[in-house]
Coordinates of N, CA, C and O in Angstrom, one line a residue:
X1 N 0.9 -1.1 0.1 CA 0.1 -0.1 0.1 C 0.9 1.3 0.0 O 1.7 1.3 0.9
X2 N 0.5 2.2 -1.1 CA 1.4 3.1 -1.1 C 1.3 4.3 0.1 O 2.3 5.0 0.5
X3 N 0.0 4.4 0.8 CA -0.3 5.5 1.6 C -1.7 5.1 2.3 O -2.3 4.2 1.9
X4 N -2.0 6.1 3.0 CA -3.5 5.9 3.6 C -3.8 7.7 3.7 O -3.4 8.2 3.6
X5 N -5.4 7.4 3.8 CA -6.2 8.5 4.1 C -6.9 8.3 5.2 O -7.4 7.4 5.7
X6 N -6.9 9.5 6.2 CA -7.7 9.6 7.5 C -8.6 10.7 7.5 O -8.2 11.7 7.2
X7 N -9.7 10.5 8.0 CA -10.6 11.4 8.5 C -11.4 11.3 9.9 O -11.9 10.4 9.8
X8 N -11.4 12.2 10.2 CA -11.9 12.2 11.7 C -13.2 13.2 12.0 O -13.0 14.2 11.1
X9 N -14.2 12.6 12.4 CA -15.5 13.7 12.4 C -16.0 13.3 13.7 O -16.3 12.3 14.2
X10 N -16.1 14.4 14.5 CA -16.9 14.7 15.9 C -18.4 14.6 15.8 O -18.9 15.1 14.7
X11 N -18.9 13.8 16.5 CA -20.4 13.6 16.5 C -21.0 13.8 17.9 O -20.4 13.2 18.9
X12 N -22.3 14.1 18.0 CA -23.0 14.0 19.4 C -23.5 12.6 19.7 O -24.1 12.6 20.7
X13 N -23.7 11.7 19.0 CA -24.1 10.5 19.0 C -23.1 9.5 19.8 O -21.9 9.7 19.7
X14 N -23.7 8.8 20.9 CA -23.0 8.0 21.8 C -22.2 7.1 21.0 O -22.7 6.1 19.9
X15 N -21.0 6.7 21.5 CA -20.2 5.7 20.6 C -21.1 4.2 20.6 O -21.0 3.5 19.6
X16 N -21.9 4.1 21.7 CA -22.3 2.7 21.8 C -23.5 2.6 20.7 O -23.7 1.6 20.2
X17 N -24.1 3.7 20.2 CA -25.0 3.7 19.1 C -24.6 3.6 17.8 O -25.0 2.9 16.8
X18 N -23.3 4.3 17.8 CA -22.4 4.3 16.2 C -22.0 2.7 16.2 O -22.2 2.1 15.1
X19 N -21.5 2.1 17.4 CA -20.8 0.7 17.0 C -22.0 -0.3 16.7 O -21.8 -1.4 16.0
X20 N -23.3 0.1 17.4 CA -24.5 -0.7 17.0 C -24.7 -0.9 15.7 O -25.2 -1.9 15.2
X21 N -24.6 0.3 14.8 CA -24.7 0.4 13.3 C -23.4 -0.5 12.8 O -23.6 -1.2 11.8
X22 N -22.4 0.0 13.2 CA -21.1 -0.5 12.5 C -21.0 -2.0 12.7 O -20.0 -2.5 11.8
X23 N -21.8 -2.7 13.8 CA -21.4 -4.2 13.7 C -22.6 -5.0 12.9 O -22.8 -5.8 13.3
X24 N -23.1 -4.3 11.9 CA -24.1 -5.0 11.0 C -23.5 -4.6 9.4 O -22.3 -4.1 9.2
X25 N -24.3 -5.2 8.7 CA -23.9 -5.1 7.0 C -24.4 -3.6 6.8 O -24.2 -3.3 5.4
X26 N -25.1 -2.9 7.6 CA -25.7 -1.6 7.1 C -24.8 -0.4 6.4 O -25.1 -0.1 5.3
X27 N -23.7 -0.4 7.0 CA -22.5 0.5 6.3 C -22.0 0.1 5.0 O -22.1 0.7 4.2
X28 N -22.1 -1.2 4.8 CA -21.7 -2.0 3.5 C -22.9 -1.4 2.4 O -22.6 -1.2 1.2
X29 N -24.1 -1.3 2.9 CA -25.3 -0.9 1.9 C -25.2 0.8 1.9 O -25.6 1.1 0.6
X30 N -25.4 1.3 2.8 CA -25.3 3.0 3.0 C -24.1 3.6 2.2 O -24.3 4.5 1.6
X31 N -22.7 3.2 2.8 CA -21.7 4.2 2.4 C -21.8 4.2 0.5 O -21.3 5.3 0.4
X32 N -21.9 2.9 -0.3 CA -21.9 3.6 -1.7 C -23.0 4.4 -2.0 O -22.7 5.1 -3.1
X33 N -24.1 4.4 -1.4 CA -25.2 5.1 -1.8 C -24.9 6.8 -1.3 O -25.3 8.0 -1.9
X34 N -24.3 6.9 -0.3 CA -23.9 8.3 0.3 C -22.8 8.8 0.0 O -22.6 10.1 -0.3
X35 N -21.7 8.0 -0.4 CA -20.4 8.6 -0.9 C -19.9 7.9 -2.0 O -19.0 7.2 -2.2
X36 N -20.6 7.8 -3.1 CA -20.5 7.1 -4.3 C -19.1 7.5 -5.2 O -18.5 6.8 -5.9
X37 N -18.6 8.8 -4.7 CA -17.1 9.1 -5.1 C -16.2 8.4 -4.3 O -15.0 8.7 -4.9
X38 N -16.6 7.8 -3.2 CA -15.5 7.4 -2.3 C -15.5 5.5 -2.6 O -14.5 5.1 -2.9
X39 N -17.0 5.2 -2.6 CA -17.1 3.7 -2.9 C -18.1 3.4 -3.9 O -19.0 4.1 -3.8
X40 N -17.7 2.4 -4.9 CA -18.7 2.3 -5.7 C -19.5 1.3 -5.5 O -21.0 1.3 -5.9
X41 N -19.2 0.3 -4.8 CA -19.8 -0.9 -4.2 C -19.0 -1.6 -3.4 O -17.9 -1.4 -3.3
X42 N -20.0 -2.2 -2.5 CA -19.4 -3.1 -1.7 C -20.2 -4.5 -1.6 O -21.2 -4.5 -1.3
X43 N -19.1 -5.7 -1.8 CA -19.8 -6.8 -1.9 C -19.5 -7.8 -0.6 O -18.5 -7.9 -0.1
X44 N -20.4 -8.4 0.1 CA -20.2 -9.3 1.0 C -19.5 -10.5 0.6 O -20.2 -11.2 -0.3
X45 N -18.4 -10.8 1.0 CA -17.9 -12.1 0.6 C -18.3 -13.6 1.7 O -18.5 -14.2 1.1
X46 N -17.9 -12.9 2.9 CA -18.6 -14.1 3.9 C -18.9 -13.2 5.1 O -18.4 -12.2 5.6
X47 N -19.7 -13.8 6.1 CA -19.9 -13.3 7.3 C -21.4 -12.7 7.3 O -22.0 -12.6 6.6
X48 N -21.6 -12.1 8.6 CA -22.8 -11.7 8.8 C -22.8 -10.0 9.3 O -23.6 -9.5 10.0
X49 N -21.4 -9.6 9.2 CA -21.2 -7.9 9.8 C -20.8 -8.1 10.9 O -20.0 -7.0 11.3
X50 N -20.5 -9.2 11.7 CA -19.8 -9.1 12.8 C -18.1 -9.6 12.7 O -17.7 -9.5 11.7
X51 N -17.5 -9.9 13.7 CA -16.3 -10.0 13.7 C -15.9 -11.4 12.5 O -16.7 -12.3 12.6
X52 N -14.7 -11.1 11.9 CA -14.5 -12.2 10.9 C -15.1 -11.7 9.4 O -14.9 -12.7 8.5
X53 N -16.1 -10.9 9.2 CA -16.8 -10.8 8.0 C -15.8 -10.1 7.1 O -14.8 -9.1 7.5
X54 N -15.8 -10.4 5.8 CA -15.0 -10.2 4.8 C -15.9 -9.5 3.7 O -16.8 -9.9 3.4
X55 N -15.6 -8.1 3.3 CA -16.0 -7.5 2.4 C -15.1 -7.2 1.4 O -13.9 -6.8 1.7
X56 N -15.5 -7.2 0.2 CA -14.9 -6.4 -1.0 C -15.4 -5.1 -1.3 O -16.4 -5.1 -1.8
X57 N -14.2 -4.3 -1.5 CA -14.6 -2.7 -1.6 C -14.4 -2.5 -2.9 O -13.0 -2.7 -3.6
X58 N -15.0 -2.0 -3.8 CA -14.9 -1.7 -5.1 C -14.9 0.0 -5.2 O -15.8 0.6 -4.9
X59 N -13.7 0.5 -5.6 CA -13.5 2.1 -5.7 C -14.0 2.6 -7.0 O -14.0 1.8 -8.0
X60 N -14.5 3.6 -7.1 CA -14.9 4.0 -8.4 C -13.6 4.3 -9.4 O -12.5 4.8 -8.8
X61 N -13.9 4.3 -10.7 CA -12.7 4.7 -11.6 C -12.4 6.1 -11.5 O -13.1 7.1 -11.0
X62 N -10.8 6.4 -11.5 CA -10.6 7.9 -11.5 C -9.2 8.1 -10.9 O -8.4 6.9 -10.9
X63 N -8.9 9.2 -10.5 CA -7.6 9.3 -10.0 C -6.9 8.5 -8.8 O -7.6 8.3 -8.0
X64 N -5.9 8.3 -8.9 CA -5.4 7.3 -7.8 C -4.3 8.1 -7.0 O -3.3 8.7 -7.7
X65 N -4.3 8.1 -5.6 CA -3.4 9.0 -5.1 C -2.4 8.0 -4.4 O -2.7 7.0 -3.7

């Protein structure tokens, strides 16, 4: 991997509520819809969203950094 990008965002939502969402497959469905310039598609390879789940991230064509 050549590098990485990090973005931090503060929210008033309690961490327990956020992790309740991230511990499911909902982000895999929503992120390509909400951020199509970042993720074109997310495919479930195996798992149910919990520990050990494998997702295939498909990025949109375009400039590589």
